[in-house]
Amino acid sequence: MPIGNPRITGHAFLAGLYRDGYFPDRVVDRGRDILLRLCERIEADRPADLPALYVLTHAATEEFNALEAEFEAAGSEIETVAREEIGGDFWVVAQAYGFADADIEELIAPREW
């Protein structure tokens, strides 16, 4: 299902990580794909409230948890810069889909990074 939200289609996910050579593009691509799948799920499932949104964002956060091993294998890690960039993009997603009251920490609550 193609993403229909223009705020999402016009957003460059994880742009700061792509600009920093410390983060390998092939792994960052996987992170971008996680965020795009999250958007697809939101558009398909249309969460009715914040708890329903958090179920979706928590699942995506768990995917980022699993991605940490790939960053480490490539000589990188999800450190402060990456945490801020990833968290910021979860916030962008929540805002783009009308969840202005979303708590950024709750969006990514199960994070291990």
mmCIF file of N, CA, C and O in Angstrom:
data_model
loop_
_atom_site.group_PDB
_atom_site.id
_atom_site.type_symbol
_atom_site.label_atom_id
_atom_site.label_comp_id
_atom_site.label_asym_id
_atom_site.label_seq_id
_atom_site.Cartn_x
_atom_site.Cartn_y
_atom_site.Cartn_z
ATOM 1 N N MET A 1 0.854 -1.179 0.000
ATOM 2 C CA MET A 1 0.000 0.000 0.000
ATOM 3 C C MET A 1 0.894 1.234 0.000
ATOM 4 O O MET A 1 1.682 1.428 0.923
ATOM 5 N N PRO A 2 0.780 2.073 -1.006
ATOM 6 C CA PRO A 2 1.590 3.294 -1.021
ATOM 7 C C PRO A 2 1.123 4.274 0.050
ATOM 8 O O PRO A 2 -0.073 4.362 0.357
ATOM 9 N N ILE A 3 2.064 4.989 0.609
ATOM 10 C CA ILE A 3 1.759 5.973 1.650
ATOM 11 C C ILE A 3 1.104 7.179 1.005
ATOM 12 O O ILE A 3 1.589 7.705 0.000
ATOM 13 N N GLY A 4 -0.004 7.634 1.596
ATOM 14 C CA GLY A 4 -0.751 8.737 1.026
ATOM 15 C C GLY A 4 -0.571 10.068 1.727
ATOM 16 O O GLY A 4 -0.968 11.106 1.205
ATOM 17 N N ASN A 5 0.015 10.067 2.909
ATOM 18 C CA ASN A 5 0.161 11.297 3.680
ATOM 19 C C ASN A 5 1.299 12.139 3.095
ATOM 20 O O ASN A 5 2.458 11.728 3.135
ATOM 21 N N PRO A 6 0.997 13.340 2.574
ATOM 22 C CA PRO A 6 2.040 14.156 1.957
ATOM 23 C C PRO A 6 3.123 14.616 2.931
ATOM 24 O O PRO A 6 4.263 14.861 2.522
ATOM 25 N N ARG A 7 2.782 14.718 4.215
ATOM 26 C CA ARG A 7 3.815 15.091 5.197
ATOM 27 C C ARG A 7 4.849 13.983 5.342
ATOM 28 O O ARG A 7 6.001 14.233 5.653
ATOM 29 N N ILE A 8 4.433 12.764 5.096
ATOM 30 C CA ILE A 8 5.343 11.629 5.187
ATOM 31 C C ILE A 8 6.096 11.452 3.879
ATOM 32 O O ILE A 8 7.317 11.267 3.873
ATOM 33 N N THR A 9 5.391 11.516 2.763
ATOM 34 C CA THR A 9 6.065 11.318 1.475
ATOM 35 C C THR A 9 7.091 12.411 1.207
ATOM 36 O O THR A 9 8.055 12.187 0.484
ATOM 37 N N GLY A 10 6.912 13.577 1.814
ATOM 38 C CA GLY A 10 7.868 14.666 1.640
ATOM 39 C C GLY A 10 8.956 14.714 2.694
ATOM 40 O O GLY A 10 9.806 15.606 2.666
ATOM 41 N N HIS A 11 8.960 13.762 3.616
ATOM 42 C CA HIS A 11 9.932 13.768 4.719
ATOM 43 C C HIS A 11 11.101 12.831 4.420
ATOM 44 O O HIS A 11 10.892 11.704 3.962
ATOM 45 N N ALA A 12 12.290 13.301 4.687
ATOM 46 C CA ALA A 12 13.497 12.478 4.515
ATOM 47 C C ALA A 12 13.814 11.803 5.852
ATOM 48 O O ALA A 12 14.456 12.397 6.724
ATOM 49 N N PHE A 13 13.354 10.580 6.018
ATOM 50 C CA PHE A 13 13.593 9.852 7.266
ATOM 51 C C PHE A 13 15.084 9.592 7.474
ATOM 52 O O PHE A 13 15.812 9.244 6.539
ATOM 53 N N LEU A 14 15.512 9.761 8.720
ATOM 54 C CA LEU A 14 16.875 9.471 9.165
ATOM 55 C C LEU A 14 17.930 10.241 8.366
ATOM 56 O O LEU A 14 19.058 9.793 8.216
ATOM 57 N N ALA A 15 17.572 11.432 7.913
ATOM 58 C CA ALA A 15 18.469 12.242 7.079
ATOM 59 C C ALA A 15 19.807 12.498 7.764
ATOM 60 O O ALA A 15 20.860 12.439 7.116
ATOM 61 N N GLY A 16 19.796 12.761 9.051
ATOM 62 C CA GLY A 16 21.038 13.017 9.775
ATOM 63 C C GLY A 16 21.969 11.819 9.800
ATOM 64 O O GLY A 16 23.192 11.975 9.788
ATOM 65 N N LEU A 17 21.408 10.633 9.822
ATOM 66 C CA LEU A 17 22.235 9.427 9.817
ATOM 67 C C LEU A 17 22.845 9.199 8.438
ATOM 68 O O LEU A 17 23.994 8.762 8.331
ATOM 69 N N TYR A 18 22.092 9.513 7.404
ATOM 70 C CA TYR A 18 22.634 9.379 6.045
ATOM 71 C C TYR A 18 23.788 10.363 5.819
ATOM 72 O O TYR A 18 24.728 10.057 5.094
ATOM 73 N N ARG A 19 23.727 11.526 6.445
ATOM 74 C CA ARG A 19 24.789 12.528 6.273
ATOM 75 C C ARG A 19 26.055 12.199 7.054
ATOM 76 O O ARG A 19 27.095 12.777 6.805
ATOM 77 N N ASP A 20 25.961 11.298 7.994
ATOM 78 C CA ASP A 20 27.090 10.971 8.869
ATOM 79 C C ASP A 20 27.672 9.619 8.456
ATOM 80 O O ASP A 20 27.017 8.586 8.556
ATOM 81 N N GLY A 21 28.904 9.618 8.004
ATOM 82 C CA GLY A 21 29.556 8.401 7.533
ATOM 83 C C GLY A 21 29.707 7.313 8.586
ATOM 84 O O GLY A 21 30.009 6.168 8.241
ATOM 85 N N TYR A 22 29.519 7.652 9.843
ATOM 86 C CA TYR A 22 29.602 6.656 10.909
ATOM 87 C C TYR A 22 28.494 5.603 10.795
ATOM 88 O O TYR A 22 28.658 4.468 11.232
ATOM 89 N N PHE A 23 27.395 6.000 10.201
ATOM 90 C CA PHE A 23 26.243 5.112 10.076
ATOM 91 C C PHE A 23 26.184 4.558 8.653
ATOM 92 O O PHE A 23 25.996 5.315 7.710
ATOM 93 N N PRO A 24 26.333 3.253 8.479
ATOM 94 C CA PRO A 24 26.327 2.676 7.132
ATOM 95 C C PRO A 24 24.947 2.786 6.472
ATOM 96 O O PRO A 24 23.936 2.424 7.073
ATOM 97 N N ASP A 25 24.947 3.291 5.256
ATOM 98 C CA ASP A 25 23.687 3.523 4.547
ATOM 99 C C ASP A 25 22.823 2.272 4.462
ATOM 100 O O ASP A 25 21.600 2.350 4.606
ATOM 101 N N ARG A 26 23.438 1.117 4.240
ATOM 102 C CA ARG A 26 22.631 -0.096 4.082
ATOM 103 C C ARG A 26 21.862 -0.433 5.360
ATOM 104 O O ARG A 26 20.747 -0.961 5.294
ATOM 105 N N VAL A 27 22.422 -0.087 6.515
ATOM 106 C CA VAL A 27 21.718 -0.337 7.774
ATOM 107 C C VAL A 27 20.696 0.778 8.019
ATOM 108 O O VAL A 27 19.572 0.515 8.462
ATOM 109 N N VAL A 28 21.079 2.005 7.701
ATOM 110 C CA VAL A 28 20.138 3.120 7.839
ATOM 111 C C VAL A 28 18.932 2.895 6.925
ATOM 112 O O VAL A 28 17.801 3.192 7.309
ATOM 113 N N ASP A 29 19.177 2.343 5.744
ATOM 114 C CA ASP A 29 18.065 2.011 4.837
ATOM 115 C C ASP A 29 17.057 1.097 5.535
ATOM 116 O O ASP A 29 15.845 1.266 5.390
ATOM 117 N N ARG A 30 17.550 0.153 6.287
ATOM 118 C CA ARG A 30 16.653 -0.773 7.006
ATOM 119 C C ARG A 30 15.835 -0.022 8.053
ATOM 120 O O ARG A 30 14.661 -0.303 8.263
ATOM 121 N N GLY A 31 16.477 0.936 8.722
ATOM 122 C CA GLY A 31 15.759 1.766 9.694
ATOM 123 C C GLY A 31 14.695 2.623 9.030
ATOM 124 O O GLY A 31 13.568 2.735 9.531
ATOM 125 N N ARG A 32 15.039 3.216 7.893
ATOM 126 C CA ARG A 32 14.060 3.997 7.140
ATOM 127 C C ARG A 32 12.876 3.113 6.747
ATOM 128 O O ARG A 32 11.717 3.518 6.855
ATOM 129 N N ASP A 33 13.171 1.891 6.332
ATOM 130 C CA ASP A 33 12.102 0.964 5.950
ATOM 131 C C ASP A 33 11.180 0.643 7.125
ATOM 132 O O ASP A 33 9.966 0.496 6.950
ATOM 133 N N ILE A 34 11.741 0.541 8.323
ATOM 134 C CA ILE A 34 10.917 0.315 9.521
ATOM 135 C C ILE A 34 9.930 1.469 9.695
ATOM 136 O O ILE A 34 8.744 1.258 9.941
ATOM 137 N N LEU A 35 10.422 2.683 9.563
ATOM 138 C CA LEU A 35 9.557 3.848 9.729
ATOM 139 C C LEU A 35 8.495 3.931 8.632
ATOM 140 O O LEU A 35 7.343 4.272 8.905
ATOM 141 N N LEU A 36 8.864 3.595 7.420
ATOM 142 C CA LEU A 36 7.883 3.601 6.330
ATOM 143 C C LEU A 36 6.816 2.519 6.528
ATOM 144 O O LEU A 36 5.626 2.759 6.274
ATOM 145 N N ARG A 37 7.229 1.350 7.012
ATOM 146 C CA ARG A 37 6.239 0.295 7.313
ATOM 147 C C ARG A 37 5.305 0.749 8.432
ATOM 148 O O ARG A 37 4.102 0.452 8.407
ATOM 149 N N LEU A 38 5.852 1.473 9.413
ATOM 150 C CA LEU A 38 5.012 2.015 10.482
ATOM 151 C C LEU A 38 3.946 2.926 9.881
ATOM 152 O O LEU A 38 2.769 2.830 10.245
ATOM 153 N N CYS A 39 4.336 3.791 8.971
ATOM 154 C CA CYS A 39 3.373 4.691 8.326
ATOM 155 C C CYS A 39 2.324 3.898 7.553
ATOM 156 O O CYS A 39 1.129 4.230 7.607
ATOM 157 N N GLU A 40 2.752 2.870 6.857
ATOM 158 C CA GLU A 40 1.798 2.027 6.127
ATOM 159 C C GLU A 40 0.809 1.382 7.086
ATOM 160 O O GLU A 40 -0.395 1.308 6.802
ATOM 161 N N ARG A 41 1.302 0.914 8.229
ATOM 162 C CA ARG A 41 0.412 0.291 9.223
ATOM 163 C C ARG A 41 -0.587 1.303 9.776
ATOM 164 O O ARG A 41 -1.755 0.978 9.984
ATOM 165 N N ILE A 42 -0.100 2.515 10.037
ATOM 166 C CA ILE A 42 -0.994 3.552 10.559
ATOM 167 C C ILE A 42 -2.083 3.856 9.536
ATOM 168 O O ILE A 42 -3.253 3.983 9.893
ATOM 169 N N GLU A 43 -1.711 3.971 8.275
ATOM 170 C CA GLU A 43 -2.712 4.266 7.247
ATOM 171 C C GLU A 43 -3.675 3.097 7.049
ATOM 172 O O GLU A 43 -4.859 3.311 6.800
ATOM 173 N N ALA A 44 -3.186 1.880 7.178
ATOM 174 C CA ALA A 44 -4.048 0.707 6.993
ATOM 175 C C ALA A 44 -4.957 0.476 8.194
ATOM 176 O O ALA A 44 -6.141 0.159 8.037
ATOM 177 N N ASP A 45 -4.415 0.625 9.398
ATOM 178 C CA ASP A 45 -5.164 0.300 10.614
ATOM 179 C C ASP A 45 -5.896 1.486 11.232
ATOM 180 O O ASP A 45 -6.780 1.291 12.047
ATOM 181 N N ARG A 46 -5.503 2.688 10.883
ATOM 182 C CA ARG A 46 -6.125 3.919 11.405
ATOM 183 C C ARG A 46 -6.354 3.850 12.915
ATOM 184 O O ARG A 46 -7.495 3.718 13.384
ATOM 185 N N PRO A 47 -5.287 3.892 13.713
ATOM 186 C CA PRO A 47 -5.477 3.819 15.170
ATOM 187 C C PRO A 47 -6.414 4.927 15.654
ATOM 188 O O PRO A 47 -6.283 6.083 15.255
ATOM 189 N N ALA A 48 -7.344 4.551 16.503
ATOM 190 C CA ALA A 48 -8.386 5.464 16.958
ATOM 191 C C ALA A 48 -7.927 6.397 18.073
ATOM 192 O O ALA A 48 -8.536 7.445 18.292
ATOM 193 N N ASP A 49 -6.871 5.985 18.776
ATOM 194 C CA ASP A 49 -6.434 6.787 19.919
ATOM 195 C C ASP A 49 -4.952 6.531 20.178
ATOM 196 O O ASP A 49 -4.319 5.720 19.491
ATOM 197 N N LEU A 50 -4.418 7.248 21.161
ATOM 198 C CA LEU A 50 -2.992 7.104 21.470
ATOM 199 C C LEU A 50 -2.593 5.690 21.865
ATOM 200 O O LEU A 50 -1.571 5.199 21.380
ATOM 201 N N PRO A 51 -3.352 5.003 22.715
ATOM 202 C CA PRO A 51 -2.948 3.631 23.037
ATOM 203 C C PRO A 51 -2.823 2.744 21.793
ATOM 204 O O PRO A 51 -1.904 1.930 21.693
ATOM 205 N N ALA A 52 -3.726 2.913 20.847
ATOM 206 C CA ALA A 52 -3.652 2.121 19.612
ATOM 207 C C ALA A 52 -2.436 2.523 18.786
ATOM 208 O O ALA A 52 -1.784 1.667 18.170
ATOM 209 N N LEU A 53 -2.115 3.814 18.747
ATOM 210 C CA LEU A 53 -0.900 4.266 18.055
ATOM 211 C C LEU A 53 0.331 3.677 18.727
ATOM 212 O O LEU A 53 1.245 3.194 18.044
ATOM 213 N N TYR A 54 0.371 3.698 20.051
ATOM 214 C CA TYR A 54 1.538 3.183 20.778
ATOM 215 C C TYR A 54 1.783 1.700 20.501
ATOM 216 O O TYR A 54 2.931 1.265 20.463
ATOM 217 N N VAL A 55 0.725 0.933 20.304
ATOM 218 C CA VAL A 55 0.912 -0.479 19.946
ATOM 219 C C VAL A 55 1.733 -0.580 18.666
ATOM 220 O O VAL A 55 2.676 -1.373 18.558
ATOM 221 N N LEU A 56 1.401 0.257 17.689
ATOM 222 C CA LEU A 56 2.123 0.236 16.407
ATOM 223 C C LEU A 56 3.550 0.767 16.548
ATOM 224 O O LEU A 56 4.489 0.183 15.991
ATOM 225 N N THR A 57 3.715 1.862 17.285
ATOM 226 C CA THR A 57 5.071 2.427 17.426
ATOM 227 C C THR A 57 5.960 1.521 18.272
ATOM 228 O O THR A 57 7.159 1.443 18.018
ATOM 229 N N HIS A 58 5.381 0.839 19.230
ATOM 230 C CA HIS A 58 6.184 -0.086 20.039
ATOM 231 C C HIS A 58 6.686 -1.249 19.189
ATOM 232 O O HIS A 58 7.835 -1.684 19.344
ATOM 233 N N ALA A 59 5.849 -1.744 18.302
ATOM 234 C CA ALA A 59 6.283 -2.829 17.409
ATOM 235 C C ALA A 59 7.433 -2.350 16.523
ATOM 236 O O ALA A 59 8.416 -3.074 16.321
ATOM 237 N N ALA A 60 7.340 -1.122 16.013
ATOM 238 C CA ALA A 60 8.419 -0.578 15.190
ATOM 239 C C ALA A 60 9.685 -0.359 16.022
ATOM 240 O O ALA A 60 10.796 -0.589 15.543
ATOM 241 N N THR A 61 9.518 0.060 17.260
ATOM 242 C CA THR A 61 10.670 0.247 18.145
ATOM 243 C C THR A 61 11.383 -1.082 18.380
ATOM 244 O O THR A 61 12.621 -1.139 18.395
ATOM 245 N N GLU A 62 10.615 -2.146 18.542
ATOM 246 C CA GLU A 62 11.212 -3.478 18.703
ATOM 247 C C GLU A 62 12.021 -3.860 17.465
ATOM 248 O O GLU A 62 13.076 -4.500 17.581
ATOM 249 N N GLU A 63 11.567 -3.449 16.285
ATOM 250 C CA GLU A 63 12.335 -3.713 15.074
ATOM 251 C C GLU A 63 13.668 -2.955 15.108
ATOM 252 O O GLU A 63 14.694 -3.487 14.683
ATOM 253 N N PHE A 64 13.647 -1.731 15.616
ATOM 254 C CA PHE A 64 14.907 -0.985 15.774
ATOM 255 C C PHE A 64 15.803 -1.666 16.797
ATOM 256 O O PHE A 64 17.032 -1.686 16.634
ATOM 257 N N ASN A 65 15.227 -2.216 17.854
ATOM 258 C CA ASN A 65 16.031 -2.955 18.837
ATOM 259 C C ASN A 65 16.801 -4.078 18.140
ATOM 260 O O ASN A 65 17.988 -4.279 18.396
ATOM 261 N N ALA A 66 16.128 -4.798 17.261
ATOM 262 C CA ALA A 66 16.771 -5.894 16.539
ATOM 263 C C ALA A 66 17.820 -5.373 15.551
ATOM 264 O O ALA A 66 18.813 -6.047 15.287
ATOM 265 N N LEU A 67 17.626 -4.178 15.051
ATOM 266 C CA LEU A 67 18.549 -3.591 14.085
ATOM 267 C C LEU A 67 19.879 -3.175 14.732
ATOM 268 O O LEU A 67 20.896 -3.059 14.048
ATOM 269 N N GLU A 68 19.879 -2.991 16.032
ATOM 270 C CA GLU A 68 21.102 -2.588 16.744
ATOM 271 C C GLU A 68 22.262 -3.533 16.443
ATOM 272 O O GLU A 68 23.401 -3.105 16.251
ATOM 273 N N ALA A 69 21.998 -4.829 16.382
ATOM 274 C CA ALA A 69 23.059 -5.805 16.101
ATOM 275 C C ALA A 69 23.672 -5.568 14.729
ATOM 276 O O ALA A 69 24.890 -5.741 14.547
ATOM 277 N N GLU A 70 22.871 -5.153 13.768
ATOM 278 C CA GLU A 70 23.405 -4.878 12.432
ATOM 279 C C GLU A 70 24.276 -3.628 12.428
ATOM 280 O O GLU A 70 25.295 -3.587 11.736
ATOM 281 N N PHE A 71 23.879 -2.624 13.198
ATOM 282 C CA PHE A 71 24.734 -1.444 13.327
ATOM 283 C C PHE A 71 26.079 -1.860 13.919
ATOM 284 O O PHE A 71 27.135 -1.471 13.414
ATOM 285 N N GLU A 72 26.050 -2.660 14.987
ATOM 286 C CA GLU A 72 27.284 -3.083 15.643
ATOM 287 C C GLU A 72 28.144 -3.927 14.714
ATOM 288 O O GLU A 72 29.371 -3.748 14.674
ATOM 289 N N ALA A 73 27.554 -4.809 13.954
ATOM 290 C CA ALA A 73 28.315 -5.644 13.019
ATOM 291 C C ALA A 73 28.987 -4.801 11.945
ATOM 292 O O ALA A 73 30.026 -5.186 11.402
ATOM 293 N N ALA A 74 28.421 -3.630 11.666
ATOM 294 C CA ALA A 74 28.982 -2.732 10.652
ATOM 295 C C ALA A 74 29.927 -1.701 11.269
ATOM 296 O O ALA A 74 30.344 -0.765 10.598
ATOM 297 N N GLY A 75 30.259 -1.873 12.568
ATOM 298 C CA GLY A 75 31.183 -0.960 13.230
ATOM 299 C C GLY A 75 30.543 0.333 13.694
ATOM 300 O O GLY A 75 31.222 1.336 13.900
ATOM 301 N N SER A 76 29.253 0.312 13.902
ATOM 302 C CA SER A 76 28.504 1.486 14.317
ATOM 303 C C SER A 76 27.635 1.098 15.506
ATOM 304 O O SER A 76 27.769 -0.007 16.038
ATOM 305 N N GLU A 77 26.783 2.001 15.928
ATOM 306 C CA GLU A 77 25.835 1.687 16.989
ATOM 307 C C GLU A 77 24.743 2.747 17.017
ATOM 308 O O GLU A 77 24.907 3.829 16.454
ATOM 309 N N ILE A 78 23.643 2.420 17.644
ATOM 310 C CA ILE A 78 22.596 3.412 17.860
ATOM 311 C C ILE A 78 22.985 4.161 19.131
ATOM 312 O O ILE A 78 22.693 3.720 20.233
ATOM 313 N N GLU A 79 23.702 5.261 18.933
ATOM 314 C CA GLU A 79 24.165 6.078 20.044
ATOM 315 C C GLU A 79 23.370 7.379 20.089
ATOM 316 O O GLU A 79 22.307 7.448 19.484
ATOM 317 N N THR A 80 23.862 8.384 20.795
ATOM 318 C CA THR A 80 23.086 9.594 21.054
ATOM 319 C C THR A 80 22.531 10.241 19.796
ATOM 320 O O THR A 80 21.343 10.561 19.720
ATOM 321 N N VAL A 81 23.359 10.448 18.788
ATOM 322 C CA VAL A 81 22.894 11.087 17.547
ATOM 323 C C VAL A 81 21.790 10.252 16.912
ATOM 324 O O VAL A 81 20.743 10.775 16.510
ATOM 325 N N ALA A 82 22.010 8.963 16.821
ATOM 326 C CA ALA A 82 21.019 8.073 16.205
ATOM 327 C C ALA A 82 19.739 8.035 17.034
ATOM 328 O O ALA A 82 18.635 8.062 16.470
ATOM 329 N N ARG A 83 19.865 7.971 18.343
ATOM 330 C CA ARG A 83 18.667 7.950 19.204
ATOM 331 C C ARG A 83 17.813 9.186 18.968
ATOM 332 O O ARG A 83 16.594 9.098 18.844
ATOM 333 N N GLU A 84 18.465 10.345 18.913
ATOM 334 C CA GLU A 84 17.731 11.596 18.693
ATOM 335 C C GLU A 84 17.056 11.605 17.328
ATOM 336 O O GLU A 84 15.912 12.023 17.191
ATOM 337 N N GLU A 85 17.760 11.157 16.308
ATOM 338 C CA GLU A 85 17.231 11.143 14.949
ATOM 339 C C GLU A 85 16.051 10.171 14.836
ATOM 340 O O GLU A 85 15.005 10.514 14.277
ATOM 341 N N ILE A 86 16.212 8.977 15.363
ATOM 342 C CA ILE A 86 15.142 7.980 15.304
ATOM 343 C C ILE A 86 13.924 8.459 16.089
ATOM 344 O O ILE A 86 12.796 8.437 15.591
ATOM 345 N N GLY A 87 14.149 8.895 17.321
ATOM 346 C CA GLY A 87 13.045 9.398 18.144
ATOM 347 C C GLY A 87 12.334 10.566 17.492
ATOM 348 O O GLY A 87 11.097 10.650 17.508
ATOM 349 N N GLY A 88 13.102 11.465 16.888
ATOM 350 C CA GLY A 88 12.508 12.604 16.200
ATOM 351 C C GLY A 88 11.624 12.183 15.043
ATOM 352 O O GLY A 88 10.568 12.784 14.796
ATOM 353 N N ASP A 89 12.038 11.145 14.334
ATOM 354 C CA ASP A 89 11.224 10.678 13.217
ATOM 355 C C ASP A 89 9.964 9.962 13.693
ATOM 356 O O ASP A 89 8.916 10.060 13.043
ATOM 357 N N PHE A 90 10.006 9.293 14.820
ATOM 358 C CA PHE A 90 8.774 8.737 15.389
ATOM 359 C C PHE A 90 7.811 9.882 15.725
ATOM 360 O O PHE A 90 6.604 9.783 15.504
ATOM 361 N N TRP A 91 8.353 10.979 16.226
ATOM 362 C CA TRP A 91 7.549 12.155 16.562
ATOM 363 C C TRP A 91 6.922 12.745 15.295
ATOM 364 O O TRP A 91 5.752 13.112 15.274
ATOM 365 N N VAL A 92 7.710 12.834 14.230
ATOM 366 C CA VAL A 92 7.197 13.331 12.948
ATOM 367 C C VAL A 92 6.008 12.476 12.495
ATOM 368 O O VAL A 92 4.982 13.002 12.058
ATOM 369 N N VAL A 93 6.153 11.182 12.600
ATOM 370 C CA VAL A 93 5.083 10.271 12.195
ATOM 371 C C VAL A 93 3.823 10.540 13.025
ATOM 372 O O VAL A 93 2.720 10.685 12.471
ATOM 373 N N ALA A 94 3.970 10.612 14.331
ATOM 374 C CA ALA A 94 2.803 10.855 15.193
ATOM 375 C C ALA A 94 2.119 12.164 14.819
ATOM 376 O O ALA A 94 0.884 12.218 14.698
ATOM 377 N N GLN A 95 2.892 13.199 14.626
ATOM 378 C CA GLN A 95 2.328 14.505 14.268
ATOM 379 C C GLN A 95 1.637 14.463 12.911
ATOM 380 O O GLN A 95 0.552 15.020 12.736
ATOM 381 N N ALA A 96 2.267 13.814 11.949
ATOM 382 C CA ALA A 96 1.722 13.752 10.589
ATOM 383 C C ALA A 96 0.366 13.058 10.546
ATOM 384 O O ALA A 96 -0.461 13.367 9.683
ATOM 385 N N TYR A 97 0.135 12.146 11.483
ATOM 386 C CA TYR A 97 -1.123 11.407 11.494
ATOM 387 C C TYR A 97 -2.103 11.937 12.534
ATOM 388 O O TYR A 97 -3.075 11.263 12.881
ATOM 389 N N GLY A 98 -1.858 13.143 13.021
ATOM 390 C CA GLY A 98 -2.822 13.813 13.874
ATOM 391 C C GLY A 98 -2.759 13.500 15.347
ATOM 392 O O GLY A 98 -3.683 13.819 16.084
ATOM 393 N N PHE A 99 -1.658 12.915 15.796
ATOM 394 C CA PHE A 99 -1.531 12.580 17.217
ATOM 395 C C PHE A 99 -0.632 13.610 17.905
ATOM 396 O O PHE A 99 0.468 13.308 18.367
ATOM 397 N N ALA A 100 -1.117 14.844 17.968
ATOM 398 C CA ALA A 100 -0.345 15.950 18.520
ATOM 399 C C ALA A 100 -0.021 15.757 20.003
ATOM 400 O O ALA A 100 0.961 16.314 20.499
ATOM 401 N N ASP A 101 -0.827 14.975 20.698
ATOM 402 C CA ASP A 101 -0.615 14.762 22.136
ATOM 403 C C ASP A 101 0.271 13.561 22.449
ATOM 404 O O ASP A 101 0.446 13.218 23.615
ATOM 405 N N ALA A 102 0.825 12.948 21.425
ATOM 406 C CA ALA A 102 1.678 11.775 21.656
ATOM 407 C C ALA A 102 2.890 12.163 22.486
ATOM 408 O O ALA A 102 3.468 13.232 22.313
ATOM 409 N N ASP A 103 3.265 11.291 23.390
ATOM 410 C CA ASP A 103 4.452 11.475 24.215
ATOM 411 C C ASP A 103 5.614 10.782 23.516
ATOM 412 O O ASP A 103 5.553 9.567 23.274
ATOM 413 N N ILE A 104 6.651 11.527 23.197
ATOM 414 C CA ILE A 104 7.768 10.973 22.435
ATOM 415 C C ILE A 104 8.413 9.797 23.156
ATOM 416 O O ILE A 104 8.805 8.814 22.524
ATOM 417 N N GLU A 105 8.507 9.870 24.459
ATOM 418 C CA GLU A 105 9.100 8.759 25.210
ATOM 419 C C GLU A 105 8.214 7.523 25.167
ATOM 420 O O GLU A 105 8.701 6.406 25.115
ATOM 421 N N GLU A 106 6.906 7.725 25.179
ATOM 422 C CA GLU A 106 6.001 6.583 25.106
ATOM 423 C C GLU A 106 5.981 5.984 23.700
ATOM 424 O O GLU A 106 5.828 4.779 23.540
ATOM 425 N N LEU A 107 6.165 6.821 22.680
ATOM 426 C CA LEU A 107 6.210 6.309 21.315
ATOM 427 C C LEU A 107 7.275 5.222 21.172
ATOM 428 O O LEU A 107 7.084 4.253 20.447
ATOM 429 N N ILE A 108 8.405 5.407 21.839
ATOM 430 C CA ILE A 108 9.545 4.497 21.706
ATOM 431 C C ILE A 108 9.890 3.813 23.043
ATOM 432 O O ILE A 108 11.021 3.435 23.280
ATOM 433 N N ALA A 109 8.870 3.644 23.880
ATOM 434 C CA ALA A 109 9.085 3.136 25.236
ATOM 435 C C ALA A 109 9.870 1.821 25.315
ATOM 436 O O ALA A 109 10.721 1.688 26.203
ATOM 437 N N PRO A 110 9.669 0.853 24.434
ATOM 438 C CA PRO A 110 10.413 -0.408 24.599
ATOM 439 C C PRO A 110 11.843 -0.371 24.025
ATOM 440 O O PRO A 110 12.487 -1.396 23.908
ATOM 441 N N ARG A 111 12.362 0.808 23.724
ATOM 442 C CA ARG A 111 13.687 0.885 23.107
ATOM 443 C C ARG A 111 14.772 0.363 24.033
ATOM 444 O O ARG A 111 14.684 0.515 25.257
ATOM 445 N N GLU A 112 15.765 -0.233 23.417
ATOM 446 C CA GLU A 112 16.934 -0.736 24.153
ATOM 447 C C GLU A 112 18.186 0.009 23.733
ATOM 448 O O GLU A 112 19.290 -0.420 23.999
ATOM 449 N N TRP A 113 18.016 1.130 23.072
ATOM 450 C CA TRP A 113 19.131 1.899 22.556
ATOM 451 C C TRP A 113 19.129 3.283 23.154
ATOM 452 O O TRP A 113 18.217 3.785 23.634
#
